[in-house]
Amino acid sequence: MKYIGVSLYVFWILITMFKFGSLPKDRTFSYMSAIFGNITWYHNIRNLLFLVAVGICISYAPLKIIYLLIALSTILLGVTGIKNFFQRVGSPWADLSIFFCSTLCAILCSTFVVKL
């Protein structure tokens, strides 16, 4: 069951990264709409997929795998944030704050993965 949760989470990450690529590359870019969408959360299949994946992972996956998934997600989000900063997509303050918070979270989660 833990493999299903991890595979659903990785599938959600891939869908979200494709959504990042399909949004307009201008200053109206919003991370909130890129990750969660513009429609009501229970009508958006990506949000439901995310909730199911997180629920299965929390219930069945070991803590080390959960920290590894969080570290992987924050690394991808940080790379996207710094890429958007240099390409002048969205607000520069939002891009930098996403990058620095993602880096801090990735370092902390990676430390927990190594310690466990």
XYZ file of N, CA and C in Angstrom:
348
model
N 0.813 -1.189 0.000
C 0.000 0.000 0.000
C 0.864 1.264 0.000
N 2.035 1.164 0.657
C 2.908 2.336 0.687
C 3.435 2.672 -0.708
N 3.617 1.649 -1.545
C 4.089 1.906 -2.905
C 3.026 2.617 -3.732
N 1.768 2.319 -3.482
C 0.690 3.009 -4.178
C 0.668 4.477 -3.773
N 0.819 4.747 -2.475
C 0.838 6.124 -1.992
C 1.998 6.915 -2.561
N 3.175 6.308 -2.580
C 4.354 6.987 -3.117
C 4.206 7.222 -4.613
N 3.682 6.225 -5.326
C 3.516 6.403 -6.778
C 2.454 7.456 -7.094
N 1.384 7.524 -6.313
C 0.385 8.571 -6.506
C 0.967 9.951 -6.221
N 1.809 10.043 -5.206
C 2.434 11.323 -4.872
C 3.394 11.767 -5.978
N 4.177 10.841 -6.495
C 5.094 11.164 -7.590
C 4.293 11.550 -8.837
N 3.186 10.879 -9.077
C 2.319 11.234 -10.203
C 1.760 12.641 -10.020
N 1.368 12.991 -8.781
C 0.883 14.342 -8.501
C 1.978 15.380 -8.743
N 3.207 15.066 -8.334
C 4.329 15.987 -8.574
C 4.518 16.207 -10.076
N 4.453 15.129 -10.859
C 4.624 15.258 -12.310
C 3.510 16.102 -12.934
N 2.281 15.879 -12.518
C 1.162 16.661 -13.042
C 1.328 18.133 -12.674
N 1.764 18.397 -11.447
C 1.954 19.777 -11.002
C 3.084 20.446 -11.769
N 4.161 19.731 -12.041
C 5.255 20.312 -12.822
C 4.811 20.606 -14.253
N 3.968 19.753 -14.828
C 3.434 20.045 -16.155
C 2.530 21.273 -16.115
N 1.802 21.446 -15.018
C 0.953 22.627 -14.867
C 1.808 23.889 -14.763
N 2.946 23.813 -14.051
C 3.867 24.943 -13.987
C 4.326 25.343 -15.378
N 4.578 24.367 -16.221
C 5.060 24.655 -17.574
C 3.998 25.221 -18.496
N 2.730 24.933 -18.218
C 1.674 25.380 -19.127
C 1.092 26.745 -18.772
N 1.416 27.281 -17.594
C 0.886 28.586 -17.204
C 1.616 29.702 -17.946
N 0.980 30.858 -18.102
C 1.633 31.967 -18.809
C 2.870 32.452 -18.070
N 3.893 32.796 -18.822
C 5.178 33.220 -18.248
C 5.234 34.744 -18.159
N 4.409 35.306 -17.294
C 4.421 36.754 -17.098
C 4.290 37.045 -15.598
N 4.102 38.312 -15.270
C 4.058 38.723 -13.870
C 2.771 38.339 -13.158
N 1.777 37.829 -13.877
C 0.534 37.410 -13.239
C 0.600 35.973 -12.747
N 1.756 35.340 -12.864
C 1.935 33.959 -12.428
C 1.695 33.856 -10.926
N 0.979 32.832 -10.509
C 0.685 32.618 -9.098
C 1.000 31.167 -8.736
N 1.793 30.980 -7.682
C 2.110 29.630 -7.234
C 0.871 28.928 -6.693
N -0.018 29.685 -6.061
C -1.235 29.102 -5.505
C -2.112 28.502 -6.599
N -2.277 29.227 -7.701
C -3.082 28.683 -8.792
C -2.336 27.581 -9.538
N -1.023 27.621 -9.544
C -0.256 26.574 -10.220
C -0.331 25.257 -9.462
N -0.288 25.317 -8.161
C -0.285 24.085 -7.370
C -1.701 23.585 -7.116
N -2.603 24.469 -6.716
C -3.942 24.031 -6.319
C -5.028 24.300 -7.346
N -4.762 25.081 -8.364
C -5.743 25.341 -9.405
C -6.655 26.506 -9.080
N -7.468 26.886 -10.049
C -8.362 28.030 -9.893
C -9.785 27.632 -9.530
N -10.137 26.368 -9.674
C -11.499 25.939 -9.379
C -11.582 25.445 -7.937
N -12.787 25.178 -7.491
C -12.999 24.699 -6.134
C -12.198 23.425 -5.904
N -11.627 23.289 -4.713
C -10.668 22.227 -4.455
C -11.249 20.840 -4.678
N -12.506 20.611 -4.366
C -13.066 19.272 -4.519
C -13.503 18.976 -5.953
N -13.441 19.951 -6.840
C -13.690 19.715 -8.262
C -12.391 19.482 -9.029
N -11.264 19.762 -8.409
C -9.970 19.640 -9.060
C -9.396 18.249 -8.777
N -9.159 17.483 -9.816
C -8.680 16.109 -9.644
C -7.270 16.070 -9.064
N -6.458 17.104 -9.331
C -5.110 17.134 -8.762
C -5.141 17.246 -7.251
N -6.050 18.044 -6.720
C -6.150 18.190 -5.268
C -6.630 16.904 -4.610
N -7.589 16.245 -5.235
C -8.072 14.981 -4.683
C -6.983 13.902 -4.738
N -6.231 13.883 -5.817
C -5.116 12.954 -5.938
C -4.073 13.213 -4.863
N -3.783 14.491 -4.610
C -2.834 14.861 -3.562
C -3.321 14.407 -2.188
N -4.593 14.623 -1.883
C -5.137 14.221 -0.583
C -5.093 12.705 -0.392
N -5.441 11.967 -1.423
C -5.400 10.502 -1.334
C -3.963 10.018 -1.162
N -3.039 10.586 -1.928
C -1.636 10.178 -1.848
C -1.051 10.473 -0.472
N -1.330 11.660 0.056
C -0.803 12.017 1.377
C -1.431 11.146 2.449
N -2.724 10.877 2.340
C -3.385 10.007 3.321
C -2.814 8.600 3.337
N -2.589 8.040 2.166
C -2.009 6.694 2.094
C -0.575 6.699 2.608
N 0.202 7.709 2.236
C 1.602 7.774 2.681
C 1.695 7.927 4.193
N 0.852 8.764 4.767
C 0.890 8.946 6.220
C 0.467 7.672 6.936
N -0.494 6.953 6.372
C -0.991 5.745 7.023
C -0.039 4.557 6.907
N 0.621 4.403 5.765
C 1.352 3.168 5.508
C 2.864 3.315 5.306
N 3.325 4.467 4.886
C 4.746 4.613 4.554
C 5.570 4.890 5.817
N 6.806 4.393 5.854
C 7.686 4.716 6.974
C 8.069 6.195 6.966
N 8.489 6.676 8.109
C 8.805 8.089 8.276
C 9.944 8.540 7.366
N 10.894 7.658 7.121
C 12.024 8.000 6.262
C 11.573 8.303 4.837
N 10.617 7.540 4.326
C 10.100 7.766 2.979
C 9.310 9.071 2.920
N 8.566 9.372 3.979
C 7.810 10.625 4.012
C 8.755 11.817 3.982
N 9.810 11.777 4.791
C 10.784 12.865 4.774
C 11.494 12.955 3.419
N 11.751 11.834 2.815
C 12.386 11.833 1.495
C 11.475 12.460 0.436
N 10.175 12.156 0.496
C 9.226 12.768 -0.440
C 9.119 14.273 -0.221
N 9.123 14.699 1.035
C 9.073 16.139 1.324
C 10.338 16.818 0.809
N 11.494 16.199 1.022
C 12.752 16.782 0.538
C 12.755 16.870 -0.990
N 12.294 15.827 -1.654
C 12.231 15.834 -3.112
C 11.285 16.922 -3.622
N 10.145 17.052 -2.981
C 9.173 18.069 -3.388
C 9.715 19.473 -3.192
N 10.372 19.711 -2.068
C 10.894 21.050 -1.816
C 12.065 21.382 -2.735
N 12.851 20.393 -3.089
C 13.940 20.637 -4.045
C 13.372 21.032 -5.402
N 12.354 20.312 -5.862
C 11.720 20.654 -7.141
C 11.062 22.034 -7.088
N 10.411 22.355 -5.981
C 9.786 23.665 -5.849
C 10.831 24.773 -5.783
N 11.951 24.521 -5.109
C 13.023 25.507 -5.045
C 13.658 25.754 -6.400
N 13.871 24.696 -7.164
C 14.426 24.851 -8.517
C 13.454 25.632 -9.394
N 12.172 25.341 -9.271
C 11.174 26.085 -10.032
C 11.140 27.547 -9.618
N 11.257 27.812 -8.316
C 11.248 29.193 -7.834
C 12.430 29.992 -8.338
N 13.633 29.411 -8.293
C 14.814 30.156 -8.753
C 14.799 30.299 -10.280
N 14.258 29.299 -10.975
C 14.131 29.402 -12.435
C 13.159 30.520 -12.804
N 12.049 30.597 -12.072
C 11.086 31.667 -12.325
C 11.663 33.034 -11.976
N 12.525 33.097 -10.976
C 13.149 34.366 -10.617
C 14.027 34.877 -11.753
N 14.844 34.004 -12.306
C 15.748 34.428 -13.374
C 15.035 34.669 -14.704
N 13.891 34.012 -14.909
C 13.120 34.247 -16.131
C 12.085 35.351 -15.959
N 12.063 35.969 -14.775
C 11.137 37.068 -14.451
C 9.687 36.660 -14.624
N 9.355 35.530 -14.012
C 7.989 35.030 -14.011
C 7.436 35.212 -12.601
N 6.299 35.870 -12.471
C 5.693 36.093 -11.171
C 6.414 37.167 -10.389
N 6.065 37.268 -9.120
C 6.671 38.263 -8.253
C 8.084 37.827 -7.855
N 9.076 38.717 -7.951
C 10.432 38.311 -7.578
C 10.561 37.986 -6.085
N 9.810 38.694 -5.243
C 9.870 38.394 -3.803
C 9.269 37.034 -3.502
N 8.198 36.693 -4.179
C 7.602 35.367 -3.987
C 8.545 34.273 -4.473
N 9.203 34.509 -5.603
C 10.146 33.520 -6.131
C 11.309 33.291 -5.176
N 11.879 34.372 -4.657
C 13.008 34.231 -3.726
C 12.587 33.609 -2.404
N 11.415 33.985 -1.906
C 10.971 33.393 -0.643
C 10.663 31.904 -0.805
N 10.077 31.532 -1.944
C 9.847 30.109 -2.231
C 11.176 29.368 -2.288
N 12.169 29.950 -2.945
C 13.470 29.304 -3.059
C 14.130 29.121 -1.694
N 14.178 30.175 -0.890
C 14.866 30.072 0.400
C 14.126 29.172 1.386
N 12.807 29.244 1.417
C 12.048 28.350 2.300
C 12.173 26.896 1.848
N 12.171 26.675 0.551
C 12.334 25.314 0.023
C 13.711 24.764 0.345
N 14.728 25.602 0.225
C 16.082 25.165 0.541
C 16.205 24.796 2.014
N 15.650 25.614 2.883
C 15.702 25.333 4.317
C 14.961 24.047 4.656
N 13.780 23.874 4.082
C 13.005 22.667 4.338
C 13.697 21.430 3.766
N 14.302 21.545 2.599
C 15.020 20.408 2.006
C 16.218 20.014 2.853
N 16.931 20.997 3.399
C 18.079 20.691 4.256
C 17.628 19.988 5.527
N 16.564 20.488 6.145
C 16.065 19.864 7.373
C 15.553 18.446 7.125
N 14.789 18.258 6.057
C 14.271 16.919 5.747
C 15.385 15.959 5.371
N 16.376 16.436 4.653
C 17.503 15.575 4.298
C 18.304 15.174 5.539
N 18.396 16.090 6.498
C 19.060 15.758 7.752
C 18.307 14.654 8.484
N 16.981 14.748 8.510
C 16.190 13.700 9.159
C 16.304 12.367 8.427
N 16.387 12.406 7.103
C 16.520 11.157 6.336
C 17.853 10.485 6.660
N 18.917 11.280 6.765
C 20.238 10.728 7.073
C 20.271 10.183 8.501
N 19.641 10.900 9.442
C 19.652 10.479 10.849
C 18.823 9.233 11.091
N 17.712 9.065 10.352
C 16.867 7.888 10.564
C 17.512 6.720 9.925
